[in-house]
Amino acid sequence: QLPAGGGTPWMLDSHGEDAWMHQYYDTGGTLRARADALAADIYFDVREQRSMMMVSCLKRDLPAVLELVGDIFANTNFDTEELKRTEKGYGINWASNQKDPQFRTNQATHRMLFAEGDPRRIPYEEPAGVETDTATLAATRDAMLRLPGRVIGFGGDLTRAEVDDMIG
C-alpha cells in the first residue's frame, strides 16, 4: 500500500492512476502470463487516500511471485494498446453517464456544493485523457514507489523469519 490516493492533485496531474493500474500490462502480456503460470492473483486498486497492490499465491510459489512483483514494479514496457482501450472505455462510460438521470443529479449536486478543483467533484467531472507516454507512466509509478509510508503485509502460513528471509 502506498500513500498516493486518486483524489490528490499530484496523482491527477501526473496520471498516477494510469501508471499504477497499467504497470501490470506489458506488451506481449508476459507479466500476466507469468502470474497465470504461478496461479497468482494480482490486483491493483487506487482509492482516495492510497494505492494498493494485492497478491495471492501458494506459499511454495512466493519467491517466484515476489520476483514477478519486482519485475512489475520495474516494467517500462507498458502496453499501449491497453492504454488505448482504457481511453476508449473512459469515453464510453462518460457518454453513458450523461444519459443517466441519477448521475446527472449527483453531478449537479456536487457542482453546487463543491468548488471547481475540489477532489469531491472528481467522480462527476469528465475524466482527463489517459497518459500514453510509457516513459512518463514509468517515472510516475517510480515516484509513487519512492514515497515514504509504504505498508507491506503478509498473511497466511508464513512465519516472521520466513518473511524476513524472503524480503531481507
PDB file of C-alpha atoms in Angstrom:
ATOM      1  CA  GLN A   1       0.000   0.000   0.000  1.00  0.00           C
ATOM      2  CA  LEU A   2       1.302   3.439  -0.931  1.00  0.00           C
ATOM      3  CA  PRO A   3       0.152   6.798   0.442  1.00  0.00           C
ATOM      4  CA  ALA A   4      -0.795   8.108  -3.018  1.00  0.00           C
ATOM      5  CA  GLY A   5      -4.522   8.449  -3.473  1.00  0.00           C
ATOM      6  CA  GLY A   6      -6.528   9.142  -6.589  1.00  0.00           C
ATOM      7  CA  GLY A   7      -8.045  12.318  -5.179  1.00  0.00           C
ATOM      8  CA  THR A   8      -4.789  14.220  -4.754  1.00  0.00           C
ATOM      9  CA  PRO A   9      -3.740  16.937  -7.200  1.00  0.00           C
ATOM     10  CA  TRP A  10      -0.348  15.260  -7.769  1.00  0.00           C
ATOM     11  CA  MET A  11      -1.959  11.944  -8.735  1.00  0.00           C
ATOM     12  CA  LEU A  12      -4.325  13.726 -11.115  1.00  0.00           C
ATOM     13  CA  ASP A  13      -1.672  15.940 -12.698  1.00  0.00           C
ATOM     14  CA  SER A  14       0.852  13.114 -13.104  1.00  0.00           C
ATOM     15  CA  HIS A  15      -1.671  10.462 -14.193  1.00  0.00           C
ATOM     16  CA  GLY A  16      -0.763   8.350 -11.175  1.00  0.00           C
ATOM     17  CA  GLU A  17      -3.820   6.147 -11.501  1.00  0.00           C
ATOM     18  CA  ASP A  18      -2.932   5.363 -15.129  1.00  0.00           C
ATOM     19  CA  ALA A  19       0.622   4.488 -14.091  1.00  0.00           C
ATOM     20  CA  TRP A  20      -0.433   2.325 -11.153  1.00  0.00           C
ATOM     21  CA  MET A  21      -3.231   0.459 -12.878  1.00  0.00           C
ATOM     22  CA  HIS A  22      -1.342  -0.234 -16.130  1.00  0.00           C
ATOM     23  CA  GLN A  23       2.094  -1.300 -14.877  1.00  0.00           C
ATOM     24  CA  TYR A  24       0.954  -4.943 -14.987  1.00  0.00           C
ATOM     25  CA  TYR A  25       0.139  -4.674 -18.699  1.00  0.00           C
ATOM     26  CA  ASP A  26       3.299  -5.087 -20.744  1.00  0.00           C
ATOM     27  CA  THR A  27       3.487  -5.537 -24.499  1.00  0.00           C
ATOM     28  CA  GLY A  28       3.069  -9.233 -25.175  1.00  0.00           C
ATOM     29  CA  GLY A  29       1.435  -9.913 -21.807  1.00  0.00           C
ATOM     30  CA  THR A  30       4.473 -11.693 -20.338  1.00  0.00           C
ATOM     31  CA  LEU A  31       3.913 -10.391 -16.800  1.00  0.00           C
ATOM     32  CA  ARG A  32       0.318 -11.612 -16.706  1.00  0.00           C
ATOM     33  CA  ALA A  33       1.353 -14.923 -18.315  1.00  0.00           C
ATOM     34  CA  ARG A  34       3.923 -15.465 -15.547  1.00  0.00           C
ATOM     35  CA  ALA A  35       1.247 -14.770 -12.925  1.00  0.00           C
ATOM     36  CA  ASP A  36      -1.092 -17.217 -14.656  1.00  0.00           C
ATOM     37  CA  ALA A  37       1.607 -19.911 -14.723  1.00  0.00           C
ATOM     38  CA  LEU A  38       2.047 -19.444 -10.972  1.00  0.00           C
ATOM     39  CA  ALA A  39      -1.725 -19.314 -10.373  1.00  0.00           C
ATOM     40  CA  ALA A  40      -1.098 -15.987  -8.623  1.00  0.00           C
ATOM     41  CA  ASP A  41      -3.858 -13.407  -8.340  1.00  0.00           C
ATOM     42  CA  ILE A  42      -2.523  -9.868  -8.629  1.00  0.00           C
ATOM     43  CA  TYR A  43      -4.868  -6.946  -8.120  1.00  0.00           C
ATOM     44  CA  PHE A  44      -4.262  -3.195  -8.290  1.00  0.00           C
ATOM     45  CA  ASP A  45      -6.508  -0.552  -6.751  1.00  0.00           C
ATOM     46  CA  VAL A  46      -6.458   3.226  -6.365  1.00  0.00           C
ATOM     47  CA  ARG A  47      -8.678   4.880  -3.777  1.00  0.00           C
ATOM     48  CA  GLU A  48      -8.942   8.423  -2.455  1.00  0.00           C
ATOM     49  CA  GLN A  49      -6.069   8.149   0.033  1.00  0.00           C
ATOM     50  CA  ARG A  50      -3.976   5.205  -1.167  1.00  0.00           C
ATOM     51  CA  SER A  51      -2.885   2.913  -3.974  1.00  0.00           C
ATOM     52  CA  MET A  52      -2.617  -0.821  -3.374  1.00  0.00           C
ATOM     53  CA  MET A  53      -1.293  -3.978  -4.919  1.00  0.00           C
ATOM     54  CA  MET A  54      -2.657  -7.218  -3.507  1.00  0.00           C
ATOM     55  CA  VAL A  55      -1.191 -10.619  -4.314  1.00  0.00           C
ATOM     56  CA  SER A  56      -2.468 -14.084  -3.500  1.00  0.00           C
ATOM     57  CA  CYS A  57      -0.449 -17.226  -4.189  1.00  0.00           C
ATOM     58  CA  LEU A  58       0.642 -20.557  -2.815  1.00  0.00           C
ATOM     59  CA  LYS A  59       3.419 -20.448  -0.227  1.00  0.00           C
ATOM     60  CA  ARG A  60       5.731 -22.568  -2.373  1.00  0.00           C
ATOM     61  CA  ASP A  61       5.394 -20.022  -5.192  1.00  0.00           C
ATOM     62  CA  LEU A  62       6.014 -16.947  -3.045  1.00  0.00           C
ATOM     63  CA  PRO A  63       9.701 -16.462  -4.011  1.00  0.00           C
ATOM     64  CA  ALA A  64       8.823 -16.571  -7.724  1.00  0.00           C
ATOM     65  CA  VAL A  65       5.825 -14.289  -7.157  1.00  0.00           C
ATOM     66  CA  LEU A  66       7.971 -11.766  -5.268  1.00  0.00           C
ATOM     67  CA  GLU A  67      10.381 -11.790  -8.217  1.00  0.00           C
ATOM     68  CA  LEU A  68       7.410 -11.160 -10.522  1.00  0.00           C
ATOM     69  CA  VAL A  69       6.254  -8.264  -8.328  1.00  0.00           C
ATOM     70  CA  GLY A  70       9.736  -6.752  -8.625  1.00  0.00           C
ATOM     71  CA  ASP A  71       9.562  -7.113 -12.402  1.00  0.00           C
ATOM     72  CA  ILE A  72       6.124  -5.468 -12.464  1.00  0.00           C
ATOM     73  CA  PHE A  73       7.497  -2.550 -10.443  1.00  0.00           C
ATOM     74  CA  ALA A  74      10.409  -2.301 -12.913  1.00  0.00           C
ATOM     75  CA  ASN A  75       8.233  -2.568 -16.035  1.00  0.00           C
ATOM     76  CA  THR A  76       8.829   0.216 -18.549  1.00  0.00           C
ATOM     77  CA  ASN A  77       7.133  -1.597 -21.435  1.00  0.00           C
ATOM     78  CA  PHE A  78       3.532  -0.513 -20.799  1.00  0.00           C
ATOM     79  CA  ASP A  79       1.078  -1.977 -23.327  1.00  0.00           C
ATOM     80  CA  THR A  80      -0.009   0.988 -25.459  1.00  0.00           C
ATOM     81  CA  GLU A  81      -2.972  -0.968 -26.843  1.00  0.00           C
ATOM     82  CA  GLU A  82      -4.295  -1.480 -23.291  1.00  0.00           C
ATOM     83  CA  LEU A  83      -3.879   2.251 -22.664  1.00  0.00           C
ATOM     84  CA  LYS A  84      -5.926   2.985 -25.802  1.00  0.00           C
ATOM     85  CA  ARG A  85      -8.644   0.541 -24.653  1.00  0.00           C
ATOM     86  CA  THR A  86      -8.807   2.312 -21.310  1.00  0.00           C
ATOM     87  CA  GLU A  87      -9.080   5.697 -23.023  1.00  0.00           C
ATOM     88  CA  LYS A  88     -11.939   4.433 -25.169  1.00  0.00           C
ATOM     89  CA  GLY A  89     -13.650   2.945 -22.098  1.00  0.00           C
ATOM     90  CA  TYR A  90     -13.465   6.283 -20.291  1.00  0.00           C
ATOM     91  CA  GLY A  91     -15.201   7.939 -23.235  1.00  0.00           C
ATOM     92  CA  ILE A  92     -17.931   5.282 -23.397  1.00  0.00           C
ATOM     93  CA  ASN A  93     -18.564   5.494 -19.640  1.00  0.00           C
ATOM     94  CA  TRP A  94     -18.710   9.289 -19.755  1.00  0.00           C
ATOM     95  CA  ALA A  95     -21.196   9.260 -22.643  1.00  0.00           C
ATOM     96  CA  SER A  96     -23.317   6.705 -20.794  1.00  0.00           C
ATOM     97  CA  ASN A  97     -23.260   8.759 -17.594  1.00  0.00           C
ATOM     98  CA  GLN A  98     -24.566  11.787 -19.478  1.00  0.00           C
ATOM     99  CA  LYS A  99     -27.769   9.827 -20.153  1.00  0.00           C
ATOM    100  CA  ASP A 100     -28.188   8.595 -16.569  1.00  0.00           C
ATOM    101  CA  PRO A 101     -30.583  10.813 -14.557  1.00  0.00           C
ATOM    102  CA  GLN A 102     -29.108   9.716 -11.201  1.00  0.00           C
ATOM    103  CA  PHE A 103     -25.565  10.538 -12.339  1.00  0.00           C
ATOM    104  CA  ARG A 104     -26.673  13.932 -13.655  1.00  0.00           C
ATOM    105  CA  THR A 105     -28.455  14.702 -10.376  1.00  0.00           C
ATOM    106  CA  ASN A 106     -25.352  13.764  -8.376  1.00  0.00           C
ATOM    107  CA  GLN A 107     -23.185  15.758 -10.767  1.00  0.00           C
ATOM    108  CA  ALA A 108     -25.331  18.886 -10.363  1.00  0.00           C
ATOM    109  CA  THR A 109     -25.361  18.476  -6.590  1.00  0.00           C
ATOM    110  CA  HIS A 110     -21.581  18.095  -6.372  1.00  0.00           C
ATOM    111  CA  ARG A 111     -21.033  21.052  -8.680  1.00  0.00           C
ATOM    112  CA  MET A 112     -23.265  23.227  -6.481  1.00  0.00           C
ATOM    113  CA  LEU A 113     -21.745  22.094  -3.186  1.00  0.00           C
ATOM    114  CA  PHE A 114     -18.048  21.947  -4.061  1.00  0.00           C
ATOM    115  CA  ALA A 115     -15.806  24.473  -5.768  1.00  0.00           C
ATOM    116  CA  GLU A 116     -14.089  23.656  -9.020  1.00  0.00           C
ATOM    117  CA  GLY A 117     -10.905  21.721  -8.246  1.00  0.00           C
ATOM    118  CA  ASP A 118     -12.339  20.122  -5.096  1.00  0.00           C
ATOM    119  CA  PRO A 119     -11.482  16.399  -5.157  1.00  0.00           C
ATOM    120  CA  ARG A 120     -15.059  15.506  -4.204  1.00  0.00           C
ATOM    121  CA  ARG A 121     -16.127  16.612  -7.676  1.00  0.00           C
ATOM    122  CA  ILE A 122     -13.736  14.243  -9.495  1.00  0.00           C
ATOM    123  CA  PRO A 123     -16.168  11.320  -9.952  1.00  0.00           C
ATOM    124  CA  TYR A 124     -18.654  13.679 -11.612  1.00  0.00           C
ATOM    125  CA  GLU A 125     -16.337  15.508 -13.992  1.00  0.00           C
ATOM    126  CA  GLU A 126     -15.251  14.333 -17.416  1.00  0.00           C
ATOM    127  CA  PRO A 127     -12.130  12.222 -16.959  1.00  0.00           C
ATOM    128  CA  ALA A 128      -8.839  13.515 -18.268  1.00  0.00           C
ATOM    129  CA  GLY A 129      -7.369  11.535 -21.114  1.00  0.00           C
ATOM    130  CA  VAL A 130      -5.200   8.537 -20.368  1.00  0.00           C
ATOM    131  CA  GLU A 131      -1.469   9.224 -20.402  1.00  0.00           C
ATOM    132  CA  THR A 132       0.013   7.101 -23.181  1.00  0.00           C
ATOM    133  CA  ASP A 133       3.679   8.087 -22.902  1.00  0.00           C
ATOM    134  CA  THR A 134       5.206   4.998 -21.340  1.00  0.00           C
ATOM    135  CA  ALA A 135       8.289   6.814 -20.037  1.00  0.00           C
ATOM    136  CA  THR A 136       6.045   9.278 -18.191  1.00  0.00           C
ATOM    137  CA  LEU A 137       3.967   6.443 -16.732  1.00  0.00           C
ATOM    138  CA  ALA A 138       7.067   4.568 -15.564  1.00  0.00           C
ATOM    139  CA  ALA A 139       8.515   7.729 -13.981  1.00  0.00           C
ATOM    140  CA  THR A 140       5.231   8.420 -12.169  1.00  0.00           C
ATOM    141  CA  ARG A 141       4.999   4.851 -10.878  1.00  0.00           C
ATOM    142  CA  ASP A 142       8.637   5.025  -9.726  1.00  0.00           C
ATOM    143  CA  ALA A 143       7.923   8.269  -7.863  1.00  0.00           C
ATOM    144  CA  MET A 144       4.964   6.583  -6.177  1.00  0.00           C
ATOM    145  CA  LEU A 145       7.136   3.642  -5.103  1.00  0.00           C
ATOM    146  CA  ARG A 146       9.680   6.026  -3.510  1.00  0.00           C
ATOM    147  CA  LEU A 147       7.085   7.692  -1.276  1.00  0.00           C
ATOM    148  CA  PRO A 148       7.639   7.216   2.448  1.00  0.00           C
ATOM    149  CA  GLY A 149       4.884   5.475   4.371  1.00  0.00           C
ATOM    150  CA  ARG A 150       4.620   2.273   2.363  1.00  0.00           C
ATOM    151  CA  VAL A 151       2.892  -0.632   4.081  1.00  0.00           C
ATOM    152  CA  ILE A 152       3.789  -4.218   3.192  1.00  0.00           C
ATOM    153  CA  GLY A 153       1.864  -7.044   4.797  1.00  0.00           C
ATOM    154  CA  PHE A 154       1.992 -10.822   4.597  1.00  0.00           C
ATOM    155  CA  GLY A 155      -0.673 -13.247   5.717  1.00  0.00           C
ATOM    156  CA  GLY A 156      -1.148 -16.976   5.664  1.00  0.00           C
ATOM    157  CA  ASP A 157       1.103 -19.876   6.536  1.00  0.00           C
ATOM    158  CA  LEU A 158       4.271 -17.802   6.986  1.00  0.00           C
ATOM    159  CA  THR A 159       6.479 -17.150   9.959  1.00  0.00           C
ATOM    160  CA  ARG A 160       8.155 -13.838  10.584  1.00  0.00           C
ATOM    161  CA  ALA A 161      11.550 -15.462   9.960  1.00  0.00           C
ATOM    162  CA  GLU A 162      10.398 -16.792   6.559  1.00  0.00           C
ATOM    163  CA  VAL A 163       9.193 -13.356   5.530  1.00  0.00           C
ATOM    164  CA  ASP A 164      12.391 -11.724   6.735  1.00  0.00           C
ATOM    165  CA  ASP A 165      14.446 -14.228   4.715  1.00  0.00           C
ATOM    166  CA  MET A 166      12.427 -13.546   1.559  1.00  0.00           C
ATOM    167  CA  ILE A 167      12.464  -9.774   1.704  1.00  0.00           C
ATOM    168  CA  GLY A 168      15.776  -9.479   3.564  1.00  0.00           C
TER     169      GLY A 168
END
